[in-house]
Amino acid sequence: MELFVNLHKNQLESSNVPEVYWPTLFNKLTNEILDVGEYFMMAQVIEEDEDGNEIDGVSWKIVVNVDELTTADANSIFLIDHAWTYRADEACRQLRNDRKLLLRMADLMGVCTENCQDDVDDIVEKVFSEMWRFNQTYSIGNDNLGCESASPIWYVMDEFGSRVQHSDSPTVKMVPFCYAPTKTAFTLMWPIQDLKRGDEVTRDCVNMPPNVSSKFRRFLLSPWVPLGEEDDDDDEDKDGDSDEIFNSKFSVHTSLPTIQDHHQDLSSLHRKLKVFTDVEQVCDHLKHPAFSLIDSLEEADIIWTKHYLSDFKSFSEETPNKLINQFPFEMVLTIKNMLYRVCKNDSQTSDGQKTDSDLDLADVTKSPNPDHHEFPNWLAVTFDLRNELAKFIRYFRRREKSALCNYWIVKPYNLSRGLDSHVTGNVNQIVRLLETGPKVACLYIDDPVLLSRKDVGLVKFDLRFIVMLISLQPLKLAVHKKFLIRVANREFSMRNFDEYEQHFTVMNYKPGAKMHIIACEEMEQRFADQYPSFGWNDVLSDIYGMISEMFKRASRLPPPRGIGHCPQSRTIYGVDVMLKWNKRDNRPATIQPVVLECNFGPDNTRFLRSYPTFFDDIFETLFLNSQSNPNITYITC
């Protein structure tokens, strides 16, 4: 028992499992006692309409089947088995490959299979659509679960657990639990009020902090309690407080430099510049004769670090002659829920007052971007789901009623490489994905410019540009002329959204995926061959203009709503770009670049493999005021 508590105490306490139940839980886990059938029963509910006619479909409820079940009884805790455990991006594949599992899930979720016995894909699609009302989630790698690596895991409880219905006044608590000795996951259930025979067992399906607003909770509940027309009223649709969002845990502890007029010109030192770095790629590849690597932070002229600096005030006062590869409050660019806010059209006046109008679909058929008044054409329509869930769902429902393409890519605030990112048109899935962490939902690009691969066909691609921010006041930007082309491995179509290699392009971190390399030197000719009416240099010019505009918008307001000026700062960002078609009325189609995200400390492995002087170019541009490097293009002056 003592070892059990030591191994699982964090889990037990974080899930608020009453200590009175711990000995019984230990016994049931050790001996694999699943005894809910001795205390409860499943009851099938026959529903009728107003005329007394039975409504098609089967519903269930769980009721107590003993005289009493009290919270004080140490035996009142139960194990519920999990029928199916999976990662969201593997769900459809598992269902297709395991017919027994597929039919069990269909039966559990009430999916009719009578008319589609031979159409496995049809059943899979229906189960995948329905499962977001039945599944639960936990993260491997969470300290509470004591496992190794952080990754969202989804599961469906067995028939008993899945038939416990939602209530705003629940009678039981249900939480996932990982039993360390066998690495087995169960759901724990215990009463939170005394129950008697015939009482219904209900739970609260909303797995979010109890202090969420009633309006937010209403929309979180939408997978189980359908929204009505009254929920489309957006008169009070002001989700999220901008001040609170920008004063996040990242920005609240960041200070600005006090020496605003200082400018350190390292080129005037007439000696090698001393570089301290903890970035292995810089250590291995910085060979420029003007720089020398040293191990002493105190003696360095330049600090190139992967660690976040927050105290720019002390840095400017104590080390006024050092330069660093970070800008204060640059997270407004590198965190996705802030990026779209600072880039929106006229999102705020100079005094910080909001001027956004509500999203409007009135002009949707005439504009390539139906929300052109709020979002620039180079930015996808985006919602911060943690702060704008109601606004998003209302917009989703309006697009649905207008029969517009309604697929979204849902991405975590601050992860890259496609981690925990999903493409879906299922609003219930989008709502539930919030349980694995805060996310943004971006309208999916359904008409991208595609590249031809002889071995595959027309595939999706994106571009990674390395952008150098040399100065903020005045704004001075440069771009490395060498860029990455990242391509999907399967022919593009607006189907099979669970297929990573069809809808995502970053393959070097995906186990088993092959990375197809296209050198940027090939791009101009390949593009000309495929799209002879469009000049690649014109496309590049539009991309550079878009990047410049993005940085202008990110610096138009003072911190915390914009990047902070710091004369000691120089850095690079990885800016990811896609190209899409603008098709408007009967006019000729045009190519529109779109910003996907902006990354601090980008992984430059592929750049260095093809361009070994990459960091020499970067450091020369940032720190030597070079204007003549042939690999660099200045996009602002």
XYZ file of C-alpha atoms in Angstrom:
637
model
C 0.000 0.000 0.000
C 2.815 2.409 0.863
C 4.534 1.797 -2.471
C 1.199 2.276 -4.273
C 0.701 5.665 -2.642
C 4.278 6.737 -3.347
C 3.913 5.860 -7.027
C 0.486 7.389 -7.514
C 0.107 10.163 -4.949
C 0.457 12.989 -7.480
C -2.216 11.384 -9.648
C -4.576 10.745 -6.761
C -4.272 14.242 -5.355
C -4.468 16.092 -8.671
C -7.627 14.117 -9.548
C -9.060 14.827 -6.079
C -9.625 11.156 -5.300
C -10.766 11.122 -1.634
C -8.187 9.452 0.582
C -10.854 7.230 2.135
C -10.971 5.304 -1.170
C -7.247 4.724 -1.594
C -7.044 1.313 0.186
C -10.006 -0.057 -1.818
C -8.540 1.327 -5.028
C -5.226 -0.362 -4.259
C -6.994 -3.682 -3.706
C -9.081 -3.433 -6.881
C -6.124 -2.462 -9.043
C -3.884 -5.165 -7.594
C -6.499 -7.871 -8.087
C -8.107 -6.413 -11.237
C -11.546 -6.208 -9.651
C -14.040 -4.615 -12.042
C -17.278 -4.920 -10.084
C -19.560 -2.174 -11.408
C -22.051 -4.868 -12.435
C -22.648 -5.685 -8.765
C -23.669 -2.112 -7.931
C -25.203 -0.641 -11.087
C -27.209 -1.616 -14.132
C -27.610 -0.266 -17.643
C -31.154 0.758 -18.543
C -32.337 1.249 -22.103
C -34.444 4.367 -22.513
C -37.361 4.446 -24.934
C -38.131 8.015 -25.905
C -41.428 9.201 -27.324
C -42.486 12.284 -29.220
C -45.391 14.530 -28.241
C -47.867 12.112 -29.856
C -46.586 9.121 -27.930
C -44.735 7.595 -30.867
C -41.376 5.975 -30.229
C -38.400 7.985 -31.463
C -35.902 6.046 -33.548
C -32.587 5.344 -31.912
C -31.545 3.871 -28.608
C -30.440 5.785 -25.540
C -29.148 4.486 -22.256
C -28.674 5.467 -18.675
C -26.884 3.931 -15.697
C -28.786 3.489 -12.429
C -27.838 2.345 -8.943
C -28.761 -1.290 -8.284
C -28.066 -1.513 -4.541
C -30.048 -0.133 -1.637
C -27.532 2.630 -0.978
C -24.213 3.925 -2.198
C -22.665 6.497 0.116
C -19.683 8.787 -0.254
C -18.462 7.753 3.203
C -18.247 4.056 2.325
C -14.598 3.209 1.612
C -15.725 0.667 -0.994
C -17.521 3.257 -3.147
C -14.853 3.539 -5.806
C -14.940 1.581 -9.059
C -12.711 0.713 -12.002
C -14.026 1.144 -15.536
C -12.206 -0.516 -18.395
C -11.218 1.236 -21.612
C -12.520 -0.353 -24.801
C -10.305 1.576 -27.197
C -7.180 3.696 -26.737
C -5.620 5.642 -29.603
C -4.020 8.825 -30.855
C -6.423 11.061 -32.750
C -4.454 10.918 -35.997
C -4.439 7.101 -35.908
C -8.117 6.555 -35.089
C -9.465 6.046 -38.610
C -6.606 3.752 -39.565
C -7.219 1.558 -36.522
C -10.934 1.381 -37.252
C -10.356 0.424 -40.891
C -7.903 -2.310 -39.928
C -9.933 -3.846 -37.088
C -13.482 -4.693 -38.121
C -14.348 -6.140 -34.712
C -13.338 -2.881 -33.044
C -15.204 -0.869 -35.670
C -18.462 -2.762 -35.151
C -18.129 -2.584 -31.367
C -17.640 1.184 -31.503
C -20.534 1.563 -33.934
C -22.810 -0.366 -31.580
C -21.586 1.527 -28.522
C -22.139 4.897 -30.217
C -25.468 4.008 -31.789
C -24.186 4.128 -35.368
C -26.459 2.183 -37.697
C -24.585 -0.374 -39.811
C -27.516 -2.202 -41.415
C -27.319 -0.464 -44.784
C -23.547 -0.221 -45.064
C -22.262 -3.696 -44.240
C -19.768 -3.645 -47.078
C -18.866 0.040 -46.924
C -16.241 0.110 -44.203
C -15.211 3.687 -44.976
C -18.779 4.882 -44.436
C -18.962 3.255 -40.995
C -15.509 4.591 -40.096
C -16.568 8.103 -41.050
C -19.713 7.881 -38.924
C -17.877 6.455 -35.912
C -15.151 9.090 -36.176
C -17.807 11.802 -36.297
C -19.693 10.400 -33.297
C -16.725 9.471 -31.117
C -16.135 13.035 -29.931
C -19.221 12.682 -27.748
C -17.825 9.509 -26.172
C -14.052 9.786 -25.898
C -11.896 11.161 -23.099
C -8.248 12.178 -23.008
C -5.109 12.226 -20.932
C -1.490 13.051 -21.730
C 1.382 10.615 -21.542
C 4.308 12.352 -19.945
C 2.111 14.296 -17.569
C 3.605 14.023 -14.095
C 0.219 12.963 -12.851
C 0.365 9.831 -14.953
C 4.024 9.131 -14.372
C 4.776 8.161 -17.975
C 7.621 9.117 -20.272
C 6.714 11.550 -23.022
C 4.044 14.222 -23.390
C 1.488 13.243 -25.990
C -2.332 13.404 -25.987
C -3.999 9.998 -25.766
C -7.710 9.497 -26.415
C -9.800 6.599 -25.183
C -13.360 5.312 -25.173
C -14.617 3.659 -22.007
C -16.418 0.332 -22.171
C -20.179 0.139 -22.694
C -20.876 0.833 -19.034
C -18.671 3.909 -18.746
C -19.736 5.301 -22.119
C -23.403 5.201 -21.110
C -23.024 7.415 -18.058
C -24.865 10.538 -19.168
C -24.029 14.206 -18.664
C -25.608 16.372 -15.985
C -24.886 19.866 -14.726
C -25.581 18.382 -11.276
C -23.620 15.128 -11.525
C -23.839 12.291 -9.030
C -20.393 10.776 -9.675
C -16.883 11.855 -10.549
C -14.965 10.041 -13.294
C -11.223 10.507 -13.980
C -8.532 8.614 -15.939
C -5.898 6.793 -13.914
C -2.653 5.129 -15.011
C -1.641 2.161 -12.866
C 2.153 2.219 -12.984
C 3.047 -1.456 -12.236
C 1.132 -2.764 -15.265
C 1.107 0.490 -17.279
C -2.643 0.069 -17.593
C -5.153 2.902 -17.801
C -8.580 2.772 -16.190
C -11.259 5.287 -15.380
C -12.024 5.733 -11.684
C -15.594 6.443 -10.624
C -16.871 7.381 -7.174
C -20.059 9.052 -5.876
C -20.038 12.729 -4.961
C -23.440 12.481 -3.276
C -25.210 9.686 -1.456
C -27.306 7.546 -3.806
C -30.063 4.966 -3.422
C -31.504 2.237 -5.613
C -32.848 3.564 -8.916
C -30.927 6.863 -8.807
C -29.256 7.743 -12.090
C -25.480 7.869 -12.312
C -24.423 11.060 -14.121
C -21.177 12.919 -14.695
C -20.066 16.356 -15.813
C -18.686 15.946 -19.331
C -16.836 19.280 -19.313
C -13.236 18.553 -18.365
C -12.183 22.149 -17.873
C -11.435 24.298 -14.800
C -14.554 24.937 -12.678
C -14.128 28.720 -12.896
C -14.964 28.969 -16.615
C -17.738 31.395 -17.468
C -21.263 30.071 -17.952
C -21.189 31.189 -21.602
C -17.891 29.422 -22.263
C -19.210 26.326 -20.515
C -22.353 26.396 -22.667
C -20.247 26.090 -25.818
C -17.898 23.520 -24.282
C -21.001 21.413 -23.678
C -22.160 21.625 -27.287
C -20.990 18.080 -28.231
C -23.451 16.669 -25.679
C -26.075 19.413 -25.405
C -26.805 20.751 -28.911
C -26.896 24.503 -29.372
C -30.130 26.234 -30.306
C -30.889 29.240 -32.477
C -30.727 31.461 -29.409
C -27.032 30.595 -29.126
C -26.396 32.263 -32.480
C -27.124 35.659 -30.933
C -23.754 37.381 -30.780
C -24.829 40.645 -29.160
C -22.613 39.741 -26.218
C -19.975 37.991 -28.274
C -16.884 39.464 -26.667
C -14.896 36.377 -25.729
C -11.465 36.969 -24.335
C -9.980 40.090 -22.871
C -7.140 41.390 -25.035
C -5.247 42.863 -22.098
C -5.318 39.540 -20.287
C -4.202 37.663 -23.405
C -1.202 39.907 -24.041
C -0.326 40.065 -20.354
C 0.250 36.326 -20.400
C 2.725 34.365 -18.331
C 5.296 35.030 -21.092
C 4.957 38.803 -21.125
C 4.094 39.693 -17.542
C 7.671 38.986 -16.381
C 9.381 40.642 -19.356
C 11.014 44.015 -18.802
C 12.101 46.558 -21.398
C 15.624 47.939 -21.739
C 16.177 51.321 -20.148
C 18.877 52.535 -22.542
C 16.758 53.110 -25.619
C 19.201 55.337 -27.534
C 22.252 53.102 -27.181
C 23.611 51.610 -30.389
C 26.517 49.220 -30.295
C 28.407 49.100 -33.611
C 30.503 45.962 -33.287
C 32.164 46.522 -36.651
C 34.041 49.468 -35.124
C 35.907 47.251 -32.638
C 38.499 46.210 -35.274
C 38.950 42.753 -33.790
C 37.299 39.376 -33.880
C 33.903 39.435 -32.230
C 33.515 37.010 -29.349
C 30.447 34.780 -29.546
C 28.995 32.796 -26.664
C 26.402 30.235 -27.698
C 24.599 27.182 -26.362
C 23.246 26.336 -29.822
C 25.112 23.342 -31.212
C 24.501 24.270 -34.847
C 26.205 27.635 -34.342
C 29.138 25.974 -32.577
C 29.599 23.561 -35.458
C 29.037 25.872 -38.425
C 30.064 29.440 -37.596
C 33.376 29.680 -39.497
C 33.408 33.362 -40.492
C 36.855 34.869 -39.787
C 35.321 37.914 -38.091
C 33.951 35.799 -35.213
C 35.453 33.555 -32.563
C 33.571 31.212 -30.255
C 34.279 31.481 -26.537
C 33.013 29.737 -23.392
C 32.810 32.858 -21.242
C 29.449 34.613 -21.116
C 31.035 37.608 -19.393
C 33.626 38.196 -22.143
C 31.223 37.745 -25.054
C 30.264 40.524 -27.453
C 27.396 38.421 -28.827
C 25.135 36.014 -26.944
C 23.305 33.519 -29.156
C 21.149 31.419 -26.871
C 18.176 29.100 -27.019
C 17.100 30.153 -23.533
C 14.457 32.827 -23.102
C 15.615 36.217 -21.785
C 12.986 38.171 -19.881
C 14.941 40.806 -17.947
C 15.985 43.176 -20.728
C 16.144 46.012 -18.202
C 19.026 44.425 -16.288
C 20.636 43.230 -19.503
C 20.746 46.779 -20.882
C 22.002 48.306 -17.650
C 24.588 45.695 -16.688
C 25.882 44.682 -20.134
C 25.187 47.636 -22.453
C 27.834 46.558 -24.970
C 26.576 43.022 -25.560
C 24.166 41.947 -28.282
C 21.665 39.105 -27.975
C 19.542 37.074 -30.393
C 16.174 38.026 -28.885
C 13.769 40.956 -28.829
C 11.537 41.789 -25.878
C 7.945 40.624 -26.339
C 8.747 38.810 -29.585
C 6.201 36.201 -28.472
C 3.526 38.331 -30.161
C 4.944 36.827 -33.369
C 5.970 33.374 -32.223
C 2.844 32.349 -30.266
C -0.029 31.660 -32.626
C -2.894 33.196 -30.666
C -0.974 36.479 -30.476
C 0.334 36.440 -34.056
C -3.097 36.657 -35.641
C -4.204 39.368 -33.198
C -1.325 41.704 -33.977
C -1.695 41.104 -37.722
C -5.430 41.740 -38.033
C -6.583 44.814 -39.941
C -6.987 47.827 -37.670
C -7.364 45.529 -34.712
C -6.717 48.431 -32.386
C -6.153 52.132 -32.492
C -2.925 53.611 -31.208
C -4.500 54.207 -27.794
C -5.361 50.524 -27.432
C -9.107 50.793 -28.059
C -10.667 47.944 -30.004
C -12.094 48.752 -33.419
C -12.809 45.215 -34.697
C -16.170 44.692 -36.284
C -17.971 41.372 -36.098
C -17.246 38.801 -38.760
C -19.670 39.240 -41.626
C -20.663 36.799 -44.339
C -22.763 39.249 -46.351
C -20.021 39.761 -48.932
C -18.704 36.238 -48.826
C -19.359 35.356 -52.457
C -17.637 38.490 -53.744
C -14.427 38.508 -51.742
C -11.537 36.024 -51.843
C -11.372 36.542 -48.090
C -14.891 36.916 -46.679
C -13.477 38.682 -43.644
C -11.304 41.086 -45.598
C -12.159 43.943 -43.264
C -10.712 42.068 -40.268
C -8.052 39.744 -41.674
C -5.503 40.651 -44.348
C -5.591 38.377 -47.386
C -2.257 36.891 -46.325
C -3.610 35.610 -42.999
C -6.125 32.791 -42.614
C -9.307 33.515 -40.682
C -8.241 32.495 -37.177
C -9.849 32.105 -33.760
C -8.267 31.696 -30.356
C -10.394 28.803 -29.099
C -9.603 29.368 -25.440
C -10.810 32.966 -25.628
C -13.103 33.015 -28.668
C -14.879 29.671 -28.622
C -18.389 31.129 -28.810
C -17.373 33.470 -31.614
C -15.785 30.587 -33.514
C -18.779 28.256 -33.193
C -21.180 30.971 -34.312
C -18.995 31.692 -37.321
C -18.704 27.969 -38.064
C -22.500 27.623 -37.982
C -22.962 30.615 -40.302
C -20.525 29.147 -42.830
C -22.304 25.814 -42.545
C -25.670 27.420 -43.298
C -24.117 29.204 -46.280
C -22.697 25.886 -47.598
C -19.142 27.275 -47.539
C -16.027 25.179 -47.136
C -15.788 24.667 -43.402
C -12.577 22.748 -42.729
C -10.176 24.037 -40.091
C -6.657 23.288 -38.994
C -6.460 23.284 -35.205
C -3.003 24.002 -33.786
C -1.531 24.467 -30.291
C -0.481 27.983 -29.334
C 3.196 27.219 -29.115
C 4.151 23.955 -30.800
C 5.580 23.503 -34.285
C 6.279 20.548 -36.614
C 2.560 19.714 -36.816
C 2.494 18.429 -33.226
C -1.071 17.942 -31.923
C -2.402 19.636 -35.074
C -5.558 18.382 -36.747
C -7.518 19.157 -39.917
C -11.254 18.687 -39.462
C -14.706 19.913 -40.352
C -16.212 18.383 -37.202
C -17.093 21.149 -34.764
C -17.426 18.675 -31.885
C -13.870 17.510 -32.485
C -12.628 21.092 -32.494
C -14.337 21.789 -29.163
C -12.946 18.615 -27.592
C -9.387 19.283 -28.805
C -9.285 22.149 -26.319
C -8.938 19.510 -23.601
C -5.399 18.728 -24.779
C -4.258 22.337 -24.397
C -5.019 25.858 -25.690
C -5.354 26.071 -29.455
C -6.166 28.259 -32.422
C -8.423 27.243 -35.298
C -7.415 28.532 -38.739
C -9.617 28.213 -41.804
C -7.967 25.464 -43.845
C -6.578 26.437 -47.235
C -8.750 24.340 -49.534
C -7.300 25.611 -52.824
C -3.511 25.661 -52.373
C -1.021 26.082 -55.179
C 0.319 22.562 -55.723
C 3.617 21.140 -56.941
C 3.864 18.219 -59.321
C 5.771 15.140 -58.186
C 6.288 12.499 -60.858
C 6.084 9.721 -58.283
C 2.920 10.993 -56.557
C 1.014 13.659 -58.459
C 0.032 17.149 -57.345
C 1.051 17.672 -53.728
C 0.742 20.345 -51.105
C 3.892 22.300 -50.233
C 5.030 25.146 -48.035
C 8.133 27.312 -47.802
C 10.382 28.138 -44.841
C 12.151 31.516 -45.009
C 14.804 32.667 -42.564
C 14.100 36.292 -41.712
C 16.651 38.511 -39.980
C 15.350 41.262 -37.720
C 18.267 43.681 -37.536
C 16.510 46.668 -36.035
C 13.008 47.616 -34.939
C 13.357 51.418 -34.859
C 13.817 51.884 -37.738
C 12.495 48.553 -38.982
C 15.278 46.752 -40.816
C 14.642 43.257 -42.177
C 16.577 40.879 -44.390
C 15.807 37.434 -45.781
C 18.203 34.648 -46.663
C 17.738 33.898 -50.351
C 18.000 30.182 -49.690
C 14.658 28.826 -48.514
C 13.267 25.374 -47.820
C 10.597 23.698 -49.922
C 8.689 21.169 -47.830
C 6.343 18.862 -49.691
C 3.681 16.328 -48.816
C 4.128 12.692 -49.784
C 0.626 12.004 -51.061
C -1.544 13.613 -53.690
C -3.606 16.475 -52.304
C -7.366 16.278 -51.997
C -9.939 17.582 -49.559
C -10.389 14.100 -48.103
C -8.591 11.771 -45.682
C -7.794 14.534 -43.215
C -6.249 12.050 -40.800
C -3.525 11.257 -43.360
C -0.540 13.270 -42.139
C 1.521 12.745 -45.299
C -1.283 14.151 -47.437
C -2.121 17.292 -45.468
C 1.166 18.136 -43.721
C 4.588 18.827 -45.176
C 7.139 18.487 -42.338
C 8.379 14.911 -42.696
C 11.761 14.982 -40.955
C 10.197 14.462 -37.512
C 7.538 11.925 -38.545
C 8.579 8.306 -37.854
C 8.551 6.250 -41.033
C 7.940 9.216 -43.344
C 10.337 9.885 -46.212
C 11.426 13.447 -46.864
C 11.366 14.514 -50.510
C 14.069 17.131 -51.103
C 13.674 19.945 -53.609
C 16.506 22.480 -53.700
C 15.442 26.105 -53.811
C 17.602 26.539 -56.929
C 15.187 24.190 -58.727
C 12.085 26.072 -57.698
C 12.128 28.838 -60.294
C 12.334 26.413 -63.214
C 9.859 23.910 -61.766
C 7.403 26.693 -61.060
C 7.843 28.140 -64.558
C 7.259 24.725 -66.128
C 4.109 24.132 -64.120
C 2.711 27.671 -63.997
C 4.080 29.521 -67.062
C 1.676 32.440 -66.556
C 3.240 33.303 -63.202
C 6.769 34.499 -62.548
C 8.535 33.011 -59.542
C 10.347 36.279 -58.856
C 6.965 38.024 -58.669
C 5.803 35.433 -56.146
C 8.971 35.983 -54.090
C 8.413 39.735 -54.191
C 4.891 39.257 -52.829
C 6.216 36.981 -50.084
C 8.849 39.515 -49.055
C 6.242 42.274 -49.007
C 3.968 40.136 -46.845
C 6.761 39.376 -44.367
C 7.624 43.063 -44.148
C 3.982 43.933 -43.509
C 3.736 41.261 -40.807
C 6.647 42.788 -38.881
C 5.244 46.292 -39.309
C 1.960 45.187 -37.788
C 3.713 43.315 -34.994
C 5.566 46.486 -33.991
C 2.904 49.169 -34.515
C 1.798 49.055 -30.859
C 4.022 49.173 -27.775
C 4.578 46.094 -25.576
C 2.892 43.936 -24.500
C 0.794 44.297 -27.688
C 3.830 44.535 -29.943
C 7.525 43.679 -30.161
C 9.688 45.914 -27.997
C 12.529 48.000 -29.368
C 15.967 47.042 -28.070
C 19.181 48.386 -29.661
C 21.051 45.339 -28.331
C 18.824 42.846 -30.142
C 19.428 41.042 -33.441
C 17.797 37.742 -34.328
C 16.350 35.360 -36.900
C 12.914 33.778 -37.266
C 11.667 30.898 -39.355
C 8.604 32.131 -41.255
C 6.440 29.460 -42.860
C 4.479 30.407 -45.973
C 1.935 28.718 -48.222
C 0.608 29.813 -51.586
C -3.089 29.709 -52.409
C -5.220 30.622 -55.391
C -7.324 33.761 -55.333
C -10.261 33.139 -57.629
C -12.696 36.022 -57.680
C -15.731 36.357 -59.933
C -14.619 35.943 -63.558
C -11.226 37.557 -63.097
C -8.002 35.643 -63.780
C -6.742 33.697 -60.785
C -3.879 35.189 -58.791
C -1.440 33.637 -56.341
C -1.717 34.806 -52.744
C 1.010 34.017 -50.181
C -0.245 33.214 -46.675
C 1.697 33.294 -43.399
C 1.334 30.055 -41.432
C 3.521 30.761 -38.421
C 6.694 32.431 -37.195
C 9.228 30.453 -35.145
C 11.943 31.539 -32.730
C 15.163 29.532 -32.882
C 14.247 27.595 -36.039
C 15.850 24.240 -36.733
C 18.388 24.914 -39.496
C 19.563 21.350 -40.100
C 18.413 21.231 -43.721
C 19.806 24.691 -44.479
C 23.212 23.713 -43.141
C 23.247 20.449 -45.064
C 22.861 22.311 -48.356
C 24.411 25.687 -47.483
C 27.300 25.254 -45.027
C 27.958 29.028 -44.947
C 24.415 29.672 -43.721
C 25.374 30.926 -40.238
C 28.296 32.907 -41.648
C 25.784 34.761 -43.839
C 23.446 35.316 -40.884
C 26.099 36.629 -38.490
C 27.699 38.843 -41.135
C 24.327 40.468 -41.848
C 23.205 40.859 -38.243
C 26.438 41.937 -36.602
C 28.789 43.394 -39.256
C 26.293 45.691 -41.016
C 27.127 43.948 -44.284
C 25.079 45.102 -47.281
C 26.844 43.036 -49.925
C 26.294 39.371 -49.093
C 24.941 37.773 -52.295
C 22.825 35.305 -50.295
C 20.889 38.044 -48.482
C 18.004 40.238 -49.616
C 17.044 43.343 -47.635
C 13.277 43.778 -47.640
C 13.120 47.024 -45.627
C 15.557 49.874 -45.197
